[in-house]
Coordinates of C-alpha atoms in Angstrom, one line a residue:
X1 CA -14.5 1.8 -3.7
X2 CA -13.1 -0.3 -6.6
X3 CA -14.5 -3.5 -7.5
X4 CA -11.7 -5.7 -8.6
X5 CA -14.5 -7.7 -10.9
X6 CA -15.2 -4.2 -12.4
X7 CA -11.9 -3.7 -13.2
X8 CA -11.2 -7.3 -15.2
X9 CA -14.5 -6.4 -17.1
X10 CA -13.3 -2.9 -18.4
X11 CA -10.2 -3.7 -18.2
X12 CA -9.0 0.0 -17.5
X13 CA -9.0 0.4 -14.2
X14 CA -5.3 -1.7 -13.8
X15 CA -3.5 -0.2 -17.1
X16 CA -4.6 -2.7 -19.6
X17 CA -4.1 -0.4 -22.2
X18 CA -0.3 -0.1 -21.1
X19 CA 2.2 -1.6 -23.7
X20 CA 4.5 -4.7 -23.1
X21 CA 6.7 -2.9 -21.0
X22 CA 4.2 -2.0 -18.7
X23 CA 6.0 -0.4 -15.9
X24 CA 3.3 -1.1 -13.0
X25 CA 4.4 0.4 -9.8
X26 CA 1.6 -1.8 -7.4
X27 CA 1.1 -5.5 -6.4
X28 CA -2.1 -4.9 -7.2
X29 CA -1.6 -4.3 -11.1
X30 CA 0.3 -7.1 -11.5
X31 CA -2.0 -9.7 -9.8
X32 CA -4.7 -8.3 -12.1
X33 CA -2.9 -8.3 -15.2
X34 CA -1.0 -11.6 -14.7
X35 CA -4.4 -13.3 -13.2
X36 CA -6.5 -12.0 -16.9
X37 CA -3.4 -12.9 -19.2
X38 CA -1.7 -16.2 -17.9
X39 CA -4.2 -17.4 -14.7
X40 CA -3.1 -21.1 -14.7
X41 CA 0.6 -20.4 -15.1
X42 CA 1.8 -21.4 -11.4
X43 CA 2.4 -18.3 -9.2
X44 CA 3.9 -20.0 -6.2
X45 CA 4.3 -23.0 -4.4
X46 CA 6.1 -24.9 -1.9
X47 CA 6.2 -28.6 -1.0
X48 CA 2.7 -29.9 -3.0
X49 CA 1.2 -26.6 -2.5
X50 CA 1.3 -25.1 -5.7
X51 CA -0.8 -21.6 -6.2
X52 CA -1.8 -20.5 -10.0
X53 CA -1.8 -17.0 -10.8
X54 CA -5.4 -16.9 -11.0
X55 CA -6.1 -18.6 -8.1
X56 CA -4.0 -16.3 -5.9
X57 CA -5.8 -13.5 -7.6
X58 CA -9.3 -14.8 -5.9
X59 CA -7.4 -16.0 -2.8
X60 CA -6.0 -13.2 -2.2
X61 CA -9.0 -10.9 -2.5
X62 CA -10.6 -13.2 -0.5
X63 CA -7.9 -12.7 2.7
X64 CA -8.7 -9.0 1.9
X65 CA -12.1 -10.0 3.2
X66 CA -10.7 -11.4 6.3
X67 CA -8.7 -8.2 6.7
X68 CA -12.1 -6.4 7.0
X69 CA -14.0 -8.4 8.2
X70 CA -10.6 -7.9 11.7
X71 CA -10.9 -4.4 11.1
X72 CA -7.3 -4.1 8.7
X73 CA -7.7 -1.1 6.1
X74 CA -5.0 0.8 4.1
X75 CA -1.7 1.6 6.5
X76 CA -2.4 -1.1 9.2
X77 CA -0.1 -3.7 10.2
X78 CA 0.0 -7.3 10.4
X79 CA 2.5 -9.5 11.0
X80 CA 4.1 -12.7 10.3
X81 CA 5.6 -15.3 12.6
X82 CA 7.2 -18.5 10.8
X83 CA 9.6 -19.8 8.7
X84 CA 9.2 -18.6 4.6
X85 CA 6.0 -20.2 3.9
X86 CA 4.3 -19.6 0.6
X87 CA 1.2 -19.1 2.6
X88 CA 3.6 -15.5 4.0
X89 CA 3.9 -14.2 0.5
X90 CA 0.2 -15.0 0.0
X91 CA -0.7 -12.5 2.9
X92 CA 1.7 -9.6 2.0
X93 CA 0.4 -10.1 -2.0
X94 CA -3.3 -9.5 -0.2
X95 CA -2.5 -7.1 2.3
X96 CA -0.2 -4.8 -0.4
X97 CA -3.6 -4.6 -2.7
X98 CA -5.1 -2.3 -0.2
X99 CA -2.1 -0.3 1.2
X100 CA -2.1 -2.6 4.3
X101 CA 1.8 -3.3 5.9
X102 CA 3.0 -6.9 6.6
X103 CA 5.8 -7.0 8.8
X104 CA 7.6 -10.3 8.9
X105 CA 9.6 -11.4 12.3
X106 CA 12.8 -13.2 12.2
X107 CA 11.5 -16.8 13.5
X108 CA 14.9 -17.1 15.5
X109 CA 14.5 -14.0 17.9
X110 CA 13.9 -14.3 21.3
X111 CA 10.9 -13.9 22.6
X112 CA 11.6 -9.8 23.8
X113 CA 12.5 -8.9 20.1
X114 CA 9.3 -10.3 19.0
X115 CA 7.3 -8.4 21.2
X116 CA 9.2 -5.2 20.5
X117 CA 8.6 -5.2 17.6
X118 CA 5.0 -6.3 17.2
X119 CA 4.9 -3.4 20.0
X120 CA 6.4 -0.7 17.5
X121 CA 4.3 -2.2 14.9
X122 CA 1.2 -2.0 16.6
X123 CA 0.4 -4.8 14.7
X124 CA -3.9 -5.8 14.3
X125 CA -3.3 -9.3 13.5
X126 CA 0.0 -11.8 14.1
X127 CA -0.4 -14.3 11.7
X128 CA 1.3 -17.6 13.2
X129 CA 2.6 -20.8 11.7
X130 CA 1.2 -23.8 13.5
X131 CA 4.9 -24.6 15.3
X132 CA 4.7 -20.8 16.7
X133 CA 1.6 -20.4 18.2
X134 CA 2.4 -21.2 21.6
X135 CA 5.2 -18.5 21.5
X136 CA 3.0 -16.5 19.9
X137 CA 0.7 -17.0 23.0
X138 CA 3.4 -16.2 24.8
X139 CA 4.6 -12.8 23.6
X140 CA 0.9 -11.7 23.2
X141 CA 0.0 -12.4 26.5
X142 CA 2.2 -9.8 28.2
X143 CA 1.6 -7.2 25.8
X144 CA -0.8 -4.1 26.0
X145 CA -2.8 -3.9 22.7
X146 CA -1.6 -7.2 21.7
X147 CA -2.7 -7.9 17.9
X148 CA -5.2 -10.8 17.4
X149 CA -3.4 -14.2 17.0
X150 CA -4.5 -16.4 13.9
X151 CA -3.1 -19.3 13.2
X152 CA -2.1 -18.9 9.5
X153 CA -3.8 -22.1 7.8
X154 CA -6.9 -21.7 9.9
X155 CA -6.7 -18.2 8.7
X156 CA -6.8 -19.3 4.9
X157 CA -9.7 -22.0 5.8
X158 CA -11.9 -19.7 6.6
X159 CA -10.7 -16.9 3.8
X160 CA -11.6 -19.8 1.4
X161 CA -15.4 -19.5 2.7
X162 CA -15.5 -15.4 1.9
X163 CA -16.4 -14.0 -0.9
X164 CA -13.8 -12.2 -2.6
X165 CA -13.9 -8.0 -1.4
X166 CA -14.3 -4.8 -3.1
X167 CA -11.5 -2.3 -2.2
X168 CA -10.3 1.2 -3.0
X169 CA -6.3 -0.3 -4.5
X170 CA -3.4 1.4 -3.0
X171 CA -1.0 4.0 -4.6
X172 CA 2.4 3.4 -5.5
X173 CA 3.9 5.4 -2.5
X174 CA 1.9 3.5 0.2
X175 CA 3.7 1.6 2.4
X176 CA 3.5 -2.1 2.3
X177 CA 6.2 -3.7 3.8
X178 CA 8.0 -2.8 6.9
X179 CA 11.4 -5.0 7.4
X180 CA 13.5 -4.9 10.6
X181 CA 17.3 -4.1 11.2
X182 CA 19.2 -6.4 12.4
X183 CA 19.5 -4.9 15.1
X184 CA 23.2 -5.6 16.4
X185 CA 23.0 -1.7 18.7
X186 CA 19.8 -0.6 20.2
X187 CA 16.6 -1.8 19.3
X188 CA 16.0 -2.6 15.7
X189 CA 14.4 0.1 13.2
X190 CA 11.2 -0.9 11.2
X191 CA 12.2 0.2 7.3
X192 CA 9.3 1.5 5.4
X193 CA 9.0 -0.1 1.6
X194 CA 6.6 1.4 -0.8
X195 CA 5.2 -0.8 -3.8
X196 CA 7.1 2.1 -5.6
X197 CA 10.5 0.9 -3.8
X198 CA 9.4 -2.7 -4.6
X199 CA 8.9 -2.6 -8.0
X200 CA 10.3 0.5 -9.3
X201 CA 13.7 -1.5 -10.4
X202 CA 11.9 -5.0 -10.7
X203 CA 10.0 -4.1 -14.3
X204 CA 10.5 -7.3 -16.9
X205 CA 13.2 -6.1 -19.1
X206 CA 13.5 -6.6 -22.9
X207 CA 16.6 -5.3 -23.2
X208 CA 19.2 -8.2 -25.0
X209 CA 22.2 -6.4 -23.0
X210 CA 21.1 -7.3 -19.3
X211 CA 20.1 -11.0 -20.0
X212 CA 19.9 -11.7 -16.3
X213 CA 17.2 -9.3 -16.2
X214 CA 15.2 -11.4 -19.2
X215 CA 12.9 -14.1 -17.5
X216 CA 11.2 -17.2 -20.2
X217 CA 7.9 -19.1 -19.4
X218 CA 9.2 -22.2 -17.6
X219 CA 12.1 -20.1 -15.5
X220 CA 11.6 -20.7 -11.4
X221 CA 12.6 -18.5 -9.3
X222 CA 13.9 -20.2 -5.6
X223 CA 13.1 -18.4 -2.6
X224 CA 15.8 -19.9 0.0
X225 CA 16.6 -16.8 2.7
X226 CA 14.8 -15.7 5.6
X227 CA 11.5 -13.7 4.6
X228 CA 12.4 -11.5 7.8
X229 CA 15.0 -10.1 5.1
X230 CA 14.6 -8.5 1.6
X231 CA 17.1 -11.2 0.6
X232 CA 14.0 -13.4 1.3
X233 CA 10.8 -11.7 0.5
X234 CA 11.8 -10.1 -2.6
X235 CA 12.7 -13.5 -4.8
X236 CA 8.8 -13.6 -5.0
X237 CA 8.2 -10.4 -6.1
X238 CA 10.9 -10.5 -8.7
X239 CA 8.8 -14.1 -9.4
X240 CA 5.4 -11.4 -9.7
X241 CA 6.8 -8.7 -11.3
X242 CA 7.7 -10.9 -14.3
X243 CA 4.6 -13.5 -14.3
X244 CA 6.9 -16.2 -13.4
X245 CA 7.2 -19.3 -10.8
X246 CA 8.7 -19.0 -7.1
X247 CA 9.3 -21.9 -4.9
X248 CA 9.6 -21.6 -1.5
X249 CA 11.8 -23.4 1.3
X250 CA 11.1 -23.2 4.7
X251 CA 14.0 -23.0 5.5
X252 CA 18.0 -22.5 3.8
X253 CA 19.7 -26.3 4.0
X254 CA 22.1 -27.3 1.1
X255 CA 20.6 -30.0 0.4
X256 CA 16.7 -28.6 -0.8
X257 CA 19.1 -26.0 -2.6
X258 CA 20.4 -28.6 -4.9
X259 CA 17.5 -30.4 -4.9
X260 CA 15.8 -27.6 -6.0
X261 CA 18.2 -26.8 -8.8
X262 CA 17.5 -30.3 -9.7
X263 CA 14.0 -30.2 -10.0
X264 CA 13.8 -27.1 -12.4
X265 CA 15.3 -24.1 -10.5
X266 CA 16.8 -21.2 -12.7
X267 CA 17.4 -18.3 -10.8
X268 CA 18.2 -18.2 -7.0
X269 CA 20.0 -15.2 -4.6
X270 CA 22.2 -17.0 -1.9
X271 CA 24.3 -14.9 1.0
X272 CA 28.0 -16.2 1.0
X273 CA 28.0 -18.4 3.8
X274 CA 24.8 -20.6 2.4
X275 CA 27.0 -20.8 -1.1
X276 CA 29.6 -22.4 0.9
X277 CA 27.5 -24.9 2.2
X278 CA 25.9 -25.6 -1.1
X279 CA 29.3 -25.9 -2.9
X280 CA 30.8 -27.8 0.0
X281 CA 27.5 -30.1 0.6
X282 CA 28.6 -33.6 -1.0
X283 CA 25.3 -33.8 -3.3
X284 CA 27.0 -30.9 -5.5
X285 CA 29.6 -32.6 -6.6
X286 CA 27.2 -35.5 -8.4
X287 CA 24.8 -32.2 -9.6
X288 CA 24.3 -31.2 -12.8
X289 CA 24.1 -27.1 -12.3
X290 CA 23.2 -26.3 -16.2
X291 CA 20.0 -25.5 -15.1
X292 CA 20.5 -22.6 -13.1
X293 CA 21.2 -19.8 -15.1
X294 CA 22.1 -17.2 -12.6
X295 CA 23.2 -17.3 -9.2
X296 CA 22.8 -14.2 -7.7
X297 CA 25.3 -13.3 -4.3
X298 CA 25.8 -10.6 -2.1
X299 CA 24.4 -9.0 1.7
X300 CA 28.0 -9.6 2.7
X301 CA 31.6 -10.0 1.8
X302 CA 32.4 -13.0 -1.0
X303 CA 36.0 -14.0 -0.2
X304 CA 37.5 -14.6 -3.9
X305 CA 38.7 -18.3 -3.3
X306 CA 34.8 -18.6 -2.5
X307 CA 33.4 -17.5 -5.4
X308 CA 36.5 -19.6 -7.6
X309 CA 35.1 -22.3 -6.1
X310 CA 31.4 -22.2 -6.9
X311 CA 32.4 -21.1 -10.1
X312 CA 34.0 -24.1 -10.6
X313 CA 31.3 -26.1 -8.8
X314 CA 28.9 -24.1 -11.1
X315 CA 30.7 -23.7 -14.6
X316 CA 27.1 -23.3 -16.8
X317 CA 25.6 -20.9 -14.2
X318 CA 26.2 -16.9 -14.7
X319 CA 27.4 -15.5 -11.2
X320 CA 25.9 -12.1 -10.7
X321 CA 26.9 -10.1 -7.5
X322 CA 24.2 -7.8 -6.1
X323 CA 25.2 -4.8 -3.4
X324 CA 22.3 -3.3 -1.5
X325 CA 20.3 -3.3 2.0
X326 CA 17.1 -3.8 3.2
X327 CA 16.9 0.5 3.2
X328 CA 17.7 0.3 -0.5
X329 CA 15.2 -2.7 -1.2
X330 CA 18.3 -4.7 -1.5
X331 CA 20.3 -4.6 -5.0
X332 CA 21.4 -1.3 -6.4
X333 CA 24.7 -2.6 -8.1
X334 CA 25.4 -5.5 -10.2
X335 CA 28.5 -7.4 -11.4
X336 CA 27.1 -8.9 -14.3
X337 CA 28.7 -12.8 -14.9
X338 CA 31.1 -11.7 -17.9
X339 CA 33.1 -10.3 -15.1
X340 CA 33.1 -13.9 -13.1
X341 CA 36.2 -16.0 -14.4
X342 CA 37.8 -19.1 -12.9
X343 CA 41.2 -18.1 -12.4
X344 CA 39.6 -14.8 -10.6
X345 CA 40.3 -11.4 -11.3
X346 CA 40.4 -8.2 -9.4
X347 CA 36.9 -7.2 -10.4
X348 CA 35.6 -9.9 -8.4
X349 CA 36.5 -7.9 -5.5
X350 CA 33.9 -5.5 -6.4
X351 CA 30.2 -5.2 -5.8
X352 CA 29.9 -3.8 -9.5
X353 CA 28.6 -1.0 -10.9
X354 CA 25.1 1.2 -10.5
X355 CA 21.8 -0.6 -11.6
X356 CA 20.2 1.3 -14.4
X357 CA 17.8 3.6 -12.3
X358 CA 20.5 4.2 -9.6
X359 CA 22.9 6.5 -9.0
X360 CA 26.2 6.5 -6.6
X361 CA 28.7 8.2 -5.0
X362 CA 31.6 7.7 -2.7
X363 CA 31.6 10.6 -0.3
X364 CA 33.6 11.9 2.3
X365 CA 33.0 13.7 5.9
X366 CA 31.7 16.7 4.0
X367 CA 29.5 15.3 1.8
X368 CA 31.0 15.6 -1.2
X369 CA 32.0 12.7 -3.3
X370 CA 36.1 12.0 -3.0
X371 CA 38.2 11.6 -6.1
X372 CA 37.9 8.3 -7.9
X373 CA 40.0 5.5 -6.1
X374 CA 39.8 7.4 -2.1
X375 CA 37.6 5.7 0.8
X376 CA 34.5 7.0 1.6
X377 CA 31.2 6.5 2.5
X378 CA 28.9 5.0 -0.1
X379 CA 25.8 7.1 -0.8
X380 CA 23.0 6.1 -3.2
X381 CA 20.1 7.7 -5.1
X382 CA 17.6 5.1 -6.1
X383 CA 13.5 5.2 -6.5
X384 CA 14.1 2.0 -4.0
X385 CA 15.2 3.9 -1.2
X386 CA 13.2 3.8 1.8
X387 CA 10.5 6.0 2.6
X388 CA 12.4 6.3 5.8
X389 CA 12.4 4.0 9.3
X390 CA 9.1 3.8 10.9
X391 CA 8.1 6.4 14.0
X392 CA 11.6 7.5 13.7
X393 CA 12.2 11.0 11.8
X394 CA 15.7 11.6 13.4
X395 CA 17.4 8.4 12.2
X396 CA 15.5 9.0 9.2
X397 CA 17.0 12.5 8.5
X398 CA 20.7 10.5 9.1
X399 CA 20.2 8.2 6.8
X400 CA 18.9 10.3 4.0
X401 CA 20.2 13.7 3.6
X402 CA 17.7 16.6 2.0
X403 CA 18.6 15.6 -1.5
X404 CA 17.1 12.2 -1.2
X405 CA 20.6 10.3 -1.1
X406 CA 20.9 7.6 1.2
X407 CA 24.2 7.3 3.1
X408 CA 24.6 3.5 3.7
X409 CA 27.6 3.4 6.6
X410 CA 29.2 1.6 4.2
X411 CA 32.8 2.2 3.2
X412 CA 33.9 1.7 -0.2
X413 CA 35.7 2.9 -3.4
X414 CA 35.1 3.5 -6.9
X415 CA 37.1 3.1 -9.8
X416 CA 37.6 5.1 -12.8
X417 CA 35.1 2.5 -14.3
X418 CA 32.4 2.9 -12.1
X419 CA 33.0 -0.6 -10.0
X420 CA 32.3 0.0 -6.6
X421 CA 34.3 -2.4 -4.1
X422 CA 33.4 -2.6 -0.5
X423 CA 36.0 -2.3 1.9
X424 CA 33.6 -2.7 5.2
X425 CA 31.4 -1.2 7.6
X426 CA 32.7 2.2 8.7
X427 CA 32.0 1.1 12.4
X428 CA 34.2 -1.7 11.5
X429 CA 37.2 0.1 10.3
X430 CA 40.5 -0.7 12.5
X431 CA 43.1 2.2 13.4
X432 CA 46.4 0.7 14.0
X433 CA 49.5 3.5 14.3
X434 CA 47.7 5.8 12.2
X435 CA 46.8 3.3 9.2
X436 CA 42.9 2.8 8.4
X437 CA 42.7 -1.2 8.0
X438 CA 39.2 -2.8 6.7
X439 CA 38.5 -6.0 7.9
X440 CA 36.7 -7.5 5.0
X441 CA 40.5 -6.8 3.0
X442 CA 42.3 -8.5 5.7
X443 CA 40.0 -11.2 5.6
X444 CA 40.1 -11.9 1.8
X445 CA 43.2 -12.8 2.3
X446 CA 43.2 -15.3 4.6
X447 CA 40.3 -17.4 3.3
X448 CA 42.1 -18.9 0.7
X449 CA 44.4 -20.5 3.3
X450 CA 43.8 -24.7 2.7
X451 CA 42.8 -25.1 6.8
X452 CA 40.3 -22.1 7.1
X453 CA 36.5 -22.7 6.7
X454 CA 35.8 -19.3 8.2
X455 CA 37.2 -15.6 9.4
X456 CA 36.5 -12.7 10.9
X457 CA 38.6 -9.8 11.3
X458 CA 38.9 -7.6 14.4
X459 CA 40.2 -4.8 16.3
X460 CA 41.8 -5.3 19.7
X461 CA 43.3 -2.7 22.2
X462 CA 47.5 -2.3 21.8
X463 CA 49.4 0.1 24.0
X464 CA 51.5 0.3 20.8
X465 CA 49.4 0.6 18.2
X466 CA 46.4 1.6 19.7
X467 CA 44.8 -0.9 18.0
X468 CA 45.9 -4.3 16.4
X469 CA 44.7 -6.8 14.2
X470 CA 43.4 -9.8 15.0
X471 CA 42.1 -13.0 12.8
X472 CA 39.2 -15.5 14.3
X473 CA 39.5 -18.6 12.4
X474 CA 37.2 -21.7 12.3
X475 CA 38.9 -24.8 11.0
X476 CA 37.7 -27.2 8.0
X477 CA 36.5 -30.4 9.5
X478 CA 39.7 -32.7 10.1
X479 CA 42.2 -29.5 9.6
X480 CA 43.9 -27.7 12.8
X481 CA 44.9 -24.2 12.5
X482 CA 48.7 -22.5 13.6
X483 CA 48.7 -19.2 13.9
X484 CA 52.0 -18.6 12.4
X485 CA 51.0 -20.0 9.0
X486 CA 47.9 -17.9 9.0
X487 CA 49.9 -14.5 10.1
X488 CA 52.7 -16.3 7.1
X489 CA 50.1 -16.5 4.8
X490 CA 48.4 -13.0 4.9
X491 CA 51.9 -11.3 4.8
X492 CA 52.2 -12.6 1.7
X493 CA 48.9 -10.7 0.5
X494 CA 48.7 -7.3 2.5
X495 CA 50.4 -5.0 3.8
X496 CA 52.4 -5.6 6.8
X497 CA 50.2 -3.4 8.6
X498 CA 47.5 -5.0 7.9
X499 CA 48.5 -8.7 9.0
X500 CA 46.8 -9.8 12.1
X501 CA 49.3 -9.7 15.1
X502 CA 47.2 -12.7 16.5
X503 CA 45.0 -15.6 15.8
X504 CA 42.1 -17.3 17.5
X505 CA 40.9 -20.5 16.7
X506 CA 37.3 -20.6 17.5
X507 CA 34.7 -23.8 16.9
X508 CA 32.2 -21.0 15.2
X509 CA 31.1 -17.7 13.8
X510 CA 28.7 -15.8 16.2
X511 CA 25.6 -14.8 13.7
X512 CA 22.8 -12.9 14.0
X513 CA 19.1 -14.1 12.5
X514 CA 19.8 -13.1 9.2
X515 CA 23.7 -15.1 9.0
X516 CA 25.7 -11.4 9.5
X517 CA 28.9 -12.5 11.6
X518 CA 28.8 -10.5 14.9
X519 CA 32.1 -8.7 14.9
X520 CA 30.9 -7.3 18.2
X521 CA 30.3 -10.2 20.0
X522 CA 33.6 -11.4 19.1
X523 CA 35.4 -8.3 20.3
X524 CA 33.5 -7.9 23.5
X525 CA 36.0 -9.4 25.5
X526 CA 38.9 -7.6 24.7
X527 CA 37.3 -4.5 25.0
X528 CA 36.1 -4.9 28.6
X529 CA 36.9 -2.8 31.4
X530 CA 38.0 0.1 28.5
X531 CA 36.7 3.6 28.9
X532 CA 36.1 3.6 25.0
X533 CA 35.5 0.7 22.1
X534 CA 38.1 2.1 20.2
X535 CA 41.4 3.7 20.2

């Protein structure tokens, strides 16, 4: 057992005598060294809650008290129910010290998915924001071996009145977050993420040719997506790993975004749809942007006429597109901002190229990597990659094969550069007469059309073709959409082929909790009655 005031009085136990680059692998490393060398630099905060470094140092050893005192130890799991709280990042920070596994739920689920997965957790403790403890209640109570229900700030109350614990600190291989799939077939799989995957491509970097990577006293770090997601929980660790500040919303809205880039906010991560809200809310035309120095995008297609117009919107802010998943611990590529430019170009259209620390291949069927330029699947070798999904060895072997690559069921292609563009999920991929279509190509380019707010591409059943294209479109407010323009309008971009035969005008995009358009759900109908869903 490790005293954590033994270790700040020798100051050897935690690395101390590591140089500036100190590659720590554990949250526990960098709470103590941030907490010894910068304490009252701010940590954290959200709303007038505002948590110094040294304070969350004590706080948090003093939830690890709590842990104990409920009978959590080193590979246990709790869980979180809420919105992104700061108060959620405080408990995984506490939990990850001694190996312990916070599993946040996605506050939007119905009440089944919540108890399914607290049920494959096996969850000790569901920590609860105030507005969730009657469903909370709710899910427990029908549940064998429900975990103990603590209403978070009543949790921290009493934490306040323990005296900080004494623990044995976890390894860099122990699990300490488990995140959940979306989910769209089957129940969702828990993803294992060591402190190793968490940090191993997170270390402050002092190198002048990756500037986005560089963080200054004073930078802010805004933590704006769902916590259920890595998009969400790992802002704050990025925040951690380099001794800088995260704020927290509860919640994505447009407006806190820009009124959080207005109050000092310098880097934030922001999923497609939520940029279009941002650039399209009416505060960000009055906003002065300067002060956000990179906006980083990705977790799903960015249509081109998009990203021109938040560069526009944005002109002072490097654009920096990240490719990843939660079973990579999100970003393993990067299109850095000097390939951004107003006028668009066709890197734009790619996800980027390799992290430093990761390595990737396009593959086909046989596992081998196809020849620069062909479709395949993407596969990626990465310290970040999953430990594996939780209770599930199976799925695990077919995700990751025996050399430790992780086959993502993504589609994609590399150039002779090393850019890797995403052409779609694989399950996605439309067969019409013969002809592989991607939807996310298809629906590039259609966004740009002046009435279209939204798209989604799908594949419908054709006695011809076996399969056809078609378009869902969701106007801009005040527009009306004719299909014939928007057919008019993609033949002008693809290939015949690839123009949708049909076009449905819908009011808005089916989405799951974490803002993924359901392609499913909007294909349902026209695959019902069929012997097969696709042909």
């Amino acid at each position: 057992m490790v005293s954590n005031d033994a270790a700040m009085a020798d100051g050897t136990a935690h690395g101390e005598d590591k140089p500036a680059d100190f590659g720590f692998l554990t949250f526990d490393e960098f709470l103590h060294h941030w907490a010894r060398t910068q304490g009252e630099r701010t940590l954290i905060g959200m709303g007038d809650r505002v948590t110094s470094y040294g304070e969350a140092d004590v706080l948090t050893r003093q939830m690890i008290a709590l842990f104990q005192d409920n009978g959590v130890a080193r590979g246990d799991r709790i869980a979180w129910l809420g919105k992104n709280s700061d108060l959620y990042f405080l408990l995984l920070f506490a939990a990850a010290r001694i190996g312990a596994v916070m599993a946040p739920i996605g506050w939007r689920l119905a009440n089944p998915e919540i108890a399914y997965i607290l049920q494959d957790t096996g969850a000790k403790i569901l920590f609860a924001e105030p507005d969730f403890i009657e469903t909370a209640g709710a899910v427990t109570g029908k549940m064998d071996n429900a975990p103990r229900v603590l209403e978070v700030e009543a949790a921290f109350r009493s934490a306040r009145e323990l005296e900080p614990a004494s623990y044995e600190p976890a390894a860099p291989e122990d699990t300490v977050l488990q995140l959940y799939t979306s989910g769209t077939t089957g129940n969702p799989k828990g993803v294992e993420l060591s402190n190793r995957n968490l940090f191993a491509l997170r270390q402050p970097s002092y190198d002048e040719a990756l500037p986005w990577q560089q963080y200054e006293e004073g930078d802010c770090i805004l933590a704006a997506m769902p916590v259920a997601h890595i998009g969400g929980t790992g802002l704050a660790i990025i925040a951690l790993a380099n001794g800088i500040r995260a704020v927290v919303l509860p919640e994505f809205t447009p407006d806190a975004v820009v009124r959080a880039v207005q109050d000092g906010a310098t880097h934030m991560f922001l999923v497609p749809a939520a940029l279009q809200f941002v650039v399209q809310h009416p505060l960000a035309a009055e906003t002065d942007f300067s002060n956000l120095r990179y906006l980083m995008y990705g977790a799903a297609p960015m249509p081109l006429e998009l990203l021109k117009q938040a560069v526009k919107t944005m002109p002072d802010t490097g654009f920096v597109q990240v490719y990843g998943m939660t079973e990579t611990t999100g970003s393993v590529t990067l299109l850095p901002p000097d390939d951004h430019s107003l006028d668009g170009n066709e890197r734009m259209r790619s996800a980027g190229k390799a992290v430093p620390g990761v390595e990737i291949e396009v593959r086909g069927e046989d596992n081998r990597e196809v020849p620069r330029g062909e479709i395949g699947e993407i596969c990626i070798l990465s310290p970040s990659n999953t430990r594996g999904y939780w209770n599930l060895p199976d799925a695990t072997a077919e995700t990751i094969d025996n050399d430790g690559w992780l086959h993502t069921g993504d589609a994609g292609v590399m150039d002779e550069d090393g850019y890797v563009y995403i052409q779609d999920r694989i399950k996605d991929m439309i067969i019409s007469g013969g002809e592989n279509v991607y939807p996310a190509e298809v629906e590039n380019a259609i966004f740009g059309h002046p009435a279209v707010a939204e798209v989604a591409v799908i594949g419908i059943p054709s006695d011809i073709w076996g399969e056809e294209v078609k378009a869902c479109c969701v106007a801009k407010p005040g527009m009306e959409i004719e299909a014939g323009d928007i057919i008019a309008y993609a033949r002008e971009r693809i290939a015949p082929f690839k123009v949708p035969k049909s076009v449905d005008v819908i009011p808005e995009m089916p989405r799951n909790a974490s803002g993924k358009i359901l392609r499913r759900q909007l294909r349902a109908p026209y695959w019902e009655g069929q012997e097969r869903q696709v042909s």
